[in-house]
PDB file of C-alpha atoms in Angstrom:
ATOM      1  CA  UNK K1461      10.682  -2.834 -18.149  1.00  0.00           C
ATOM      2  CA  UNK K1462       8.725  -7.053 -17.851  1.00  0.00           C
ATOM      3  CA  UNK K1463       8.343  -7.436 -21.742  1.00  0.00           C
ATOM      4  CA  UNK K1464       5.488 -10.211 -21.288  1.00  0.00           C
ATOM      5  CA  UNK K1465       3.001 -10.290 -18.249  1.00  0.00           C
ATOM      6  CA  UNK K1466       0.336 -12.361 -19.603  1.00  0.00           C
ATOM      7  CA  UNK K1467      -2.835  -9.389 -19.226  1.00  0.00           C
ATOM      8  CA  UNK K1468      -3.268  -6.775 -21.838  1.00  0.00           C
ATOM      9  CA  UNK K1469      -3.605  -2.929 -20.436  1.00  0.00           C
ATOM     10  CA  UNK K1470      -5.388  -0.090 -22.313  1.00  0.00           C
ATOM     11  CA  UNK K1471      -3.143   2.885 -22.876  1.00  0.00           C
ATOM     12  CA  UNK K1472      -4.225   5.748 -24.209  1.00  0.00           C
ATOM     13  CA  UNK K1473      -2.483   9.817 -24.836  1.00  0.00           C
ATOM     14  CA  UNK K1474      -2.930  12.555 -21.924  1.00  0.00           C
ATOM     15  CA  UNK K1475      -3.643  12.322 -18.046  1.00  0.00           C
ATOM     16  CA  UNK K1476      -7.541  10.749 -18.634  1.00  0.00           C
ATOM     17  CA  UNK K1477      -6.965   9.646 -15.062  1.00  0.00           C
ATOM     18  CA  UNK K1478     -10.287  11.427 -13.667  1.00  0.00           C
ATOM     19  CA  UNK K1479     -11.775  10.928 -16.797  1.00  0.00           C
ATOM     20  CA  UNK K1480     -14.853   8.496 -17.599  1.00  0.00           C
ATOM     21  CA  UNK K1481     -13.729   7.671 -21.051  1.00  0.00           C
ATOM     22  CA  UNK K1482     -11.235   9.188 -23.064  1.00  0.00           C
ATOM     23  CA  UNK K1483     -10.882  12.106 -26.860  1.00  0.00           C
ATOM     24  CA  UNK K1484      -8.783   9.249 -28.626  1.00  0.00           C
ATOM     25  CA  UNK K1485      -9.361   5.775 -29.476  1.00  0.00           C
ATOM     26  CA  UNK K1486      -7.082   3.220 -26.345  1.00  0.00           C
ATOM     27  CA  UNK K1487      -5.172   0.483 -27.773  1.00  0.00           C
ATOM     28  CA  UNK K1488      -4.095  -2.086 -25.970  1.00  0.00           C
ATOM     29  CA  UNK K1489      -0.541  -3.569 -25.240  1.00  0.00           C
ATOM     30  CA  UNK K1490       0.359  -6.785 -23.465  1.00  0.00           C
ATOM     31  CA  UNK K1491       3.785  -5.022 -21.343  1.00  0.00           C
ATOM     32  CA  UNK K1492       4.657  -2.831 -18.756  1.00  0.00           C
ATOM     33  CA  UNK K1493       6.908  -0.879 -20.007  1.00  0.00           C
ATOM     34  CA  UNK K1494       6.940   2.501 -17.148  1.00  0.00           C
ATOM     35  CA  UNK K1495       4.771   1.096 -14.282  1.00  0.00           C
ATOM     36  CA  UNK K1496       7.455  -0.630 -11.493  1.00  0.00           C
ATOM     37  CA  UNK K1497       5.115  -0.380  -8.124  1.00  0.00           C
ATOM     38  CA  UNK K1498       1.114   0.703  -7.418  1.00  0.00           C
ATOM     39  CA  UNK K1499       0.862   1.545  -3.368  1.00  0.00           C
ATOM     40  CA  UNK K1500      -1.939   2.032  -1.972  1.00  0.00           C
ATOM     41  CA  UNK K1501      -2.807   3.809   1.408  1.00  0.00           C
ATOM     42  CA  UNK K1502      -5.889   4.136   3.819  1.00  0.00           C
ATOM     43  CA  UNK K1503      -6.596   7.471   5.091  1.00  0.00           C
ATOM     44  CA  UNK K1504      -4.234   8.618   7.869  1.00  0.00           C
ATOM     45  CA  UNK K1505      -7.782   8.805  10.584  1.00  0.00           C
ATOM     46  CA  UNK K1506      -8.816   5.179   9.188  1.00  0.00           C
ATOM     47  CA  UNK K1507      -8.983   2.234  11.703  1.00  0.00           C
ATOM     48  CA  UNK K1508      -8.262  -0.707   9.394  1.00  0.00           C
ATOM     49  CA  UNK K1509      -4.780  -2.069   9.611  1.00  0.00           C
ATOM     50  CA  UNK K1510      -2.829  -3.036   6.802  1.00  0.00           C
ATOM     51  CA  UNK K1511      -3.622  -6.653   5.185  1.00  0.00           C
ATOM     52  CA  UNK K1512      -0.779  -9.069   5.807  1.00  0.00           C
ATOM     53  CA  UNK K1513       0.796  -9.554   2.309  1.00  0.00           C
ATOM     54  CA  UNK K1514       2.542 -13.067   0.883  1.00  0.00           C
ATOM     55  CA  UNK K1515       4.722 -11.469  -1.723  1.00  0.00           C
ATOM     56  CA  UNK K1516       5.740 -13.989  -5.026  1.00  0.00           C
ATOM     57  CA  UNK K1517       9.682 -13.867  -6.080  1.00  0.00           C
ATOM     58  CA  UNK K1518      11.096 -16.023  -9.096  1.00  0.00           C
ATOM     59  CA  UNK K1519      10.656 -15.546 -12.065  1.00  0.00           C
ATOM     60  CA  UNK K1520       8.703 -16.017 -15.491  1.00  0.00           C
ATOM     61  CA  UNK K1521       7.171 -19.227 -13.662  1.00  0.00           C
ATOM     62  CA  UNK K1522       6.408 -16.222 -11.161  1.00  0.00           C
ATOM     63  CA  UNK K1523       5.096 -13.918 -13.686  1.00  0.00           C
ATOM     64  CA  UNK K1524       3.024 -15.920 -15.320  1.00  0.00           C
ATOM     65  CA  UNK K1525       5.069 -17.398 -18.276  1.00  0.00           C
ATOM     66  CA  UNK K1526       2.752 -20.064 -19.712  1.00  0.00           C
ATOM     67  CA  UNK K1527      -0.392 -19.067 -18.499  1.00  0.00           C
ATOM     68  CA  UNK K1528      -3.963 -17.996 -20.045  1.00  0.00           C
ATOM     69  CA  UNK K1529      -3.159 -14.290 -21.198  1.00  0.00           C
ATOM     70  CA  UNK K1530      -6.261 -11.816 -19.313  1.00  0.00           C
ATOM     71  CA  UNK K1531      -7.269 -14.641 -16.966  1.00  0.00           C
ATOM     72  CA  UNK K1532      -5.244 -14.169 -14.067  1.00  0.00           C
ATOM     73  CA  UNK K1533      -4.352 -17.526 -13.888  1.00  0.00           C
ATOM     74  CA  UNK K1534      -0.538 -17.069 -13.136  1.00  0.00           C
ATOM     75  CA  UNK K1535       0.310 -19.218  -9.737  1.00  0.00           C
ATOM     76  CA  UNK K1536       0.228 -16.070  -7.860  1.00  0.00           C
ATOM     77  CA  UNK K1537      -3.440 -15.346  -8.925  1.00  0.00           C
ATOM     78  CA  UNK K1538      -4.601 -18.580  -7.652  1.00  0.00           C
ATOM     79  CA  UNK K1539      -2.951 -18.447  -3.936  1.00  0.00           C
ATOM     80  CA  UNK K1540      -4.612 -14.583  -4.025  1.00  0.00           C
ATOM     81  CA  UNK K1541      -8.116 -16.407  -4.992  1.00  0.00           C
ATOM     82  CA  UNK K1542      -7.483 -19.307  -2.406  1.00  0.00           C
ATOM     83  CA  UNK K1543      -6.474 -17.427   0.533  1.00  0.00           C
ATOM     84  CA  UNK K1544      -7.222 -13.708   0.551  1.00  0.00           C
ATOM     85  CA  UNK K1545     -10.536 -13.813   1.376  1.00  0.00           C
ATOM     86  CA  UNK K1546     -10.549 -16.389   4.201  1.00  0.00           C
ATOM     87  CA  UNK K1547      -7.189 -15.124   5.585  1.00  0.00           C
ATOM     88  CA  UNK K1548      -7.776 -11.213   4.271  1.00  0.00           C
ATOM     89  CA  UNK K1549      -3.700 -11.832   2.550  1.00  0.00           C
ATOM     90  CA  UNK K1550      -2.663  -9.547  -0.426  1.00  0.00           C
ATOM     91  CA  UNK K1551      -0.655 -11.633  -2.480  1.00  0.00           C
ATOM     92  CA  UNK K1552       2.233  -9.615  -4.319  1.00  0.00           C
ATOM     93  CA  UNK K1553       3.695 -11.006  -8.011  1.00  0.00           C
ATOM     94  CA  UNK K1554       7.824  -9.922  -7.528  1.00  0.00           C
ATOM     95  CA  UNK K1555       7.985 -12.524 -10.614  1.00  0.00           C
ATOM     96  CA  UNK K1556      10.215 -11.624 -13.435  1.00  0.00           C
ATOM     97  CA  UNK K1557      11.367 -13.631 -17.020  1.00  0.00           C
ATOM     98  CA  UNK K1558      14.407 -14.142 -16.994  1.00  0.00           C
ATOM     99  CA  UNK K1559      15.478 -13.845 -13.537  1.00  0.00           C
ATOM    100  CA  UNK K1560      17.993 -15.566 -11.391  1.00  0.00           C
ATOM    101  CA  UNK K1561      19.737 -16.246  -8.333  1.00  0.00           C
ATOM    102  CA  UNK K1562      23.191 -15.561  -8.648  1.00  0.00           C
ATOM    103  CA  UNK K1563      24.682 -12.600 -10.932  1.00  0.00           C
ATOM    104  CA  UNK K1564      26.374 -13.640 -14.602  1.00  0.00           C
ATOM    105  CA  UNK K1565      29.287 -12.273 -15.971  1.00  0.00           C
ATOM    106  CA  UNK K1566      27.731 -10.693 -18.703  1.00  0.00           C
ATOM    107  CA  UNK K1567      24.675  -9.610 -17.211  1.00  0.00           C
ATOM    108  CA  UNK K1568      24.174  -5.988 -18.310  1.00  0.00           C
ATOM    109  CA  UNK K1569      25.067  -3.324 -15.822  1.00  0.00           C
ATOM    110  CA  UNK K1570      22.649  -1.811 -13.848  1.00  0.00           C
ATOM    111  CA  UNK K1571      20.166   1.181 -14.878  1.00  0.00           C
ATOM    112  CA  UNK K1572      21.678   4.372 -13.925  1.00  0.00           C
ATOM    113  CA  UNK K1573      20.151   5.837 -10.323  1.00  0.00           C
ATOM    114  CA  UNK K1574      18.352   2.543  -9.327  1.00  0.00           C
ATOM    115  CA  UNK K1575      20.746  -0.314  -9.093  1.00  0.00           C
ATOM    116  CA  UNK K1576      18.477  -3.381  -8.594  1.00  0.00           C
ATOM    117  CA  UNK K1577      16.773  -2.911 -11.839  1.00  0.00           C
ATOM    118  CA  UNK K1578      19.250  -3.916 -14.943  1.00  0.00           C
ATOM    119  CA  UNK K1579      19.030  -2.784 -18.773  1.00  0.00           C
ATOM    120  CA  UNK K1580      17.779  -6.062 -21.196  1.00  0.00           C
ATOM    121  CA  UNK K1581      15.509  -7.822 -21.824  1.00  0.00           C
ATOM    122  CA  UNK K1582      13.890  -9.549 -18.312  1.00  0.00           C
ATOM    123  CA  UNK K1583      15.947 -10.766 -16.614  1.00  0.00           C
ATOM    124  CA  UNK K1584      16.891  -7.814 -14.067  1.00  0.00           C
ATOM    125  CA  UNK K1585      18.939  -7.808 -11.416  1.00  0.00           C
ATOM    126  CA  UNK K1586      20.174 -10.940  -9.597  1.00  0.00           C
ATOM    127  CA  UNK K1587      17.502 -12.291  -6.726  1.00  0.00           C
ATOM    128  CA  UNK K1588      19.511 -11.516  -4.037  1.00  0.00           C
ATOM    129  CA  UNK K1589      20.303  -8.444  -4.535  1.00  0.00           C
ATOM    130  CA  UNK K1590      16.559  -7.332  -5.430  1.00  0.00           C
ATOM    131  CA  UNK K1591      15.010  -8.232  -1.231  1.00  0.00           C
ATOM    132  CA  UNK K1592      15.050  -4.998  -0.143  1.00  0.00           C
ATOM    133  CA  UNK K1593      13.150  -3.040  -3.167  1.00  0.00           C
ATOM    134  CA  UNK K1594      10.969  -5.630  -4.391  1.00  0.00           C
ATOM    135  CA  UNK K1595       9.906  -8.029  -0.399  1.00  0.00           C
ATOM    136  CA  UNK K1596      10.998  -5.836   2.668  1.00  0.00           C
ATOM    137  CA  UNK K1597       9.815  -2.361   1.552  1.00  0.00           C
ATOM    138  CA  UNK K1598       6.566  -4.481   1.358  1.00  0.00           C
ATOM    139  CA  UNK K1599       4.452  -2.341   4.427  1.00  0.00           C
ATOM    140  CA  UNK K1600       3.372  -5.794   6.878  1.00  0.00           C
ATOM    141  CA  UNK K1601       5.121  -8.473   5.078  1.00  0.00           C
ATOM    142  CA  UNK K1602       3.901 -11.739   6.407  1.00  0.00           C
ATOM    143  CA  UNK K1603       5.158 -14.549   3.806  1.00  0.00           C
ATOM    144  CA  UNK K1604       7.213 -15.103   0.920  1.00  0.00           C
ATOM    145  CA  UNK K1605       6.745 -17.351  -1.462  1.00  0.00           C
ATOM    146  CA  UNK K1606      10.325 -18.195  -3.176  1.00  0.00           C
ATOM    147  CA  UNK K1607      10.472 -20.173  -6.979  1.00  0.00           C
ATOM    148  CA  UNK K1608      14.236 -19.705  -8.205  1.00  0.00           C
ATOM    149  CA  UNK K1609      17.480 -20.699 -10.272  1.00  0.00           C
ATOM    150  CA  UNK K1610      15.922 -22.809 -12.842  1.00  0.00           C
ATOM    151  CA  UNK K1611      17.876 -19.934 -15.572  1.00  0.00           C
ATOM    152  CA  UNK K1612      20.529 -20.330 -12.938  1.00  0.00           C
ATOM    153  CA  UNK K1613      21.120 -23.617 -13.841  1.00  0.00           C
ATOM    154  CA  UNK K1614      19.910 -22.867 -17.720  1.00  0.00           C
ATOM    155  CA  UNK K1615      23.142 -20.553 -17.763  1.00  0.00           C
ATOM    156  CA  UNK K1616      25.632 -23.238 -16.340  1.00  0.00           C
ATOM    157  CA  UNK K1617      25.671 -22.715 -12.354  1.00  0.00           C
ATOM    158  CA  UNK K1618      25.882 -25.691  -9.927  1.00  0.00           C
ATOM    159  CA  UNK K1619      22.969 -26.770  -7.235  1.00  0.00           C
ATOM    160  CA  UNK K1620      25.733 -26.130  -4.499  1.00  0.00           C
ATOM    161  CA  UNK K1621      26.213 -22.422  -5.591  1.00  0.00           C
ATOM    162  CA  UNK K1622      22.336 -22.022  -6.319  1.00  0.00           C
ATOM    163  CA  UNK K1623      21.360 -23.687  -3.063  1.00  0.00           C
ATOM    164  CA  UNK K1624      24.002 -21.477  -0.902  1.00  0.00           C
ATOM    165  CA  UNK K1625      22.450 -18.624  -2.481  1.00  0.00           C
ATOM    166  CA  UNK K1626      18.715 -19.208  -1.364  1.00  0.00           C
ATOM    167  CA  UNK K1627      20.767 -20.281   2.529  1.00  0.00           C
ATOM    168  CA  UNK K1628      21.253 -15.902   2.074  1.00  0.00           C
ATOM    169  CA  UNK K1629      18.397 -15.708   0.808  1.00  0.00           C
ATOM    170  CA  UNK K1630      16.466 -16.782   3.588  1.00  0.00           C
ATOM    171  CA  UNK K1631      19.082 -15.619   6.427  1.00  0.00           C
ATOM    172  CA  UNK K1632      19.085 -11.831   5.232  1.00  0.00           C
ATOM    173  CA  UNK K1633      14.866 -11.945   5.384  1.00  0.00           C
ATOM    174  CA  UNK K1634      14.793 -13.551   8.543  1.00  0.00           C
ATOM    175  CA  UNK K1635      17.110 -11.008   9.745  1.00  0.00           C
ATOM    176  CA  UNK K1636      15.421  -8.124   8.349  1.00  0.00           C
ATOM    177  CA  UNK K1637      12.128  -9.371   9.080  1.00  0.00           C
ATOM    178  CA  UNK K1638      11.904 -11.233  12.105  1.00  0.00           C
ATOM    179  CA  UNK K1639       9.109 -13.982  12.340  1.00  0.00           C
ATOM    180  CA  UNK K1640       8.519 -13.931   8.486  1.00  0.00           C
ATOM    181  CA  UNK K1641       7.559 -16.877   7.038  1.00  0.00           C
ATOM    182  CA  UNK K1642       9.256 -18.656   4.378  1.00  0.00           C
ATOM    183  CA  UNK K1643       8.485 -20.420   1.413  1.00  0.00           C
ATOM    184  CA  UNK K1644      10.808 -22.370  -1.173  1.00  0.00           C
ATOM    185  CA  UNK K1645       9.164 -23.777  -4.375  1.00  0.00           C
ATOM    186  CA  UNK K1646      10.633 -27.114  -6.351  1.00  0.00           C
ATOM    187  CA  UNK K1647      12.174 -26.066 -10.148  1.00  0.00           C
ATOM    188  CA  UNK K1648       9.876 -27.785 -11.916  1.00  0.00           C
ATOM    189  CA  UNK K1649      11.114 -30.077 -14.858  1.00  0.00           C
ATOM    190  CA  UNK K1650      11.543 -27.659 -18.558  1.00  0.00           C
ATOM    191  CA  UNK K1651       8.749 -29.064 -21.637  1.00  0.00           C
ATOM    192  CA  UNK K1652       9.973 -26.781 -23.946  1.00  0.00           C
ATOM    193  CA  UNK K1653      13.626 -28.252 -25.282  1.00  0.00           C
ATOM    194  CA  UNK K1654      14.244 -24.564 -27.172  1.00  0.00           C
ATOM    195  CA  UNK K1655      17.454 -23.207 -26.355  1.00  0.00           C
ATOM    196  CA  UNK K1656      17.255 -19.383 -23.921  1.00  0.00           C
ATOM    197  CA  UNK K1657      17.735 -15.636 -25.672  1.00  0.00           C
ATOM    198  CA  UNK K1658      21.196 -14.815 -25.510  1.00  0.00           C
ATOM    199  CA  UNK K1659      24.448 -16.438 -24.148  1.00  0.00           C
ATOM    200  CA  UNK K1660      24.742 -19.983 -22.303  1.00  0.00           C
ATOM    201  CA  UNK K1661      24.050 -23.786 -23.303  1.00  0.00           C
ATOM    202  CA  UNK K1662      20.524 -25.192 -24.829  1.00  0.00           C
ATOM    203  CA  UNK K1663      18.242 -26.435 -22.494  1.00  0.00           C
ATOM    204  CA  UNK K1664      18.710 -29.940 -24.092  1.00  0.00           C
ATOM    205  CA  UNK K1665      21.829 -29.727 -23.255  1.00  0.00           C
ATOM    206  CA  UNK K1666      21.417 -28.482 -19.713  1.00  0.00           C
ATOM    207  CA  UNK K1667      22.079 -31.459 -16.606  1.00  0.00           C
ATOM    208  CA  UNK K1668      19.296 -32.504 -14.976  1.00  0.00           C
ATOM    209  CA  UNK K1669      21.166 -33.725 -12.190  1.00  0.00           C
ATOM    210  CA  UNK K1670      21.569 -30.447 -10.777  1.00  0.00           C
ATOM    211  CA  UNK K1671      17.787 -29.572 -11.196  1.00  0.00           C
ATOM    212  CA  UNK K1672      17.278 -33.076  -9.099  1.00  0.00           C
ATOM    213  CA  UNK K1673      19.468 -31.858  -6.138  1.00  0.00           C
ATOM    214  CA  UNK K1674      18.262 -28.253  -5.470  1.00  0.00           C
ATOM    215  CA  UNK K1675      14.856 -30.324  -5.171  1.00  0.00           C
ATOM    216  CA  UNK K1676      15.901 -32.547  -2.603  1.00  0.00           C
ATOM    217  CA  UNK K1677      17.391 -29.599  -0.685  1.00  0.00           C
ATOM    218  CA  UNK K1678      13.954 -27.771  -0.741  1.00  0.00           C
ATOM    219  CA  UNK K1679      12.363 -30.355   0.141  1.00  0.00           C
ATOM    220  CA  UNK K1680      14.294 -32.077   2.841  1.00  0.00           C
ATOM    221  CA  UNK K1681      16.811 -29.490   4.599  1.00  0.00           C
ATOM    222  CA  UNK K1682      14.713 -27.722   6.655  1.00  0.00           C
ATOM    223  CA  UNK K1683      15.685 -24.272   5.143  1.00  0.00           C
ATOM    224  CA  UNK K1684      12.196 -23.195   4.539  1.00  0.00           C
ATOM    225  CA  UNK K1685       9.584 -23.093   6.741  1.00  0.00           C
ATOM    226  CA  UNK K1686       7.369 -24.828   3.644  1.00  0.00           C
ATOM    227  CA  UNK K1687       6.991 -26.248   0.666  1.00  0.00           C
ATOM    228  CA  UNK K1688       5.302 -25.655  -2.373  1.00  0.00           C
ATOM    229  CA  UNK K1689       5.406 -28.407  -5.206  1.00  0.00           C
ATOM    230  CA  UNK K1690       6.357 -27.469  -9.163  1.00  0.00           C
ATOM    231  CA  UNK K1691       7.753 -30.537 -10.124  1.00  0.00           C
TER     232      UNK K1691
END
């Protein structure tokens, strides 16, 4: 479940997929409680090739935290508005609020029958275990934008472990999808000063040096093909 998606959806009882109106008054929600993904396929007779896909992979920043609700103003939306038409690019948002690169000893157990999706509020499975289902299964994958690691720092991870996980992610994606273009995002400063929900140090206690070390690596190491600047 995505507990907040910064976009309202309308719900109504029953199957109204092919109806122009519902016999029941609709209600709106700001969550995605059931739907995992929508796949649209062209008819077998179509000669139109699938559009190249860019997957934006990350945490609540990617999912849209802080953006204007119902305005399609998440950063993947802005990329889509800039690139979708001129480059015929499909932009997919694979952000999960609270998501991390690294597993945590107090993480909830995986959901039965789906080892890459965990119970609990928001955090989901560690990003490394999401790659096959959320990225590599996308048809005609061309690019991946990766913005993740700030929640790991909130939970006490150091820059060296985060960088090592970034390298593993990049190597896995390149091995499974040769030619894919990878973009790394720098970690933004935290301006909320609020403690994270659940366990871990208060955000004002998080060492800023770890974030700076990760960002310096993203900018200079050359592991990624390009950089997205969020700082």
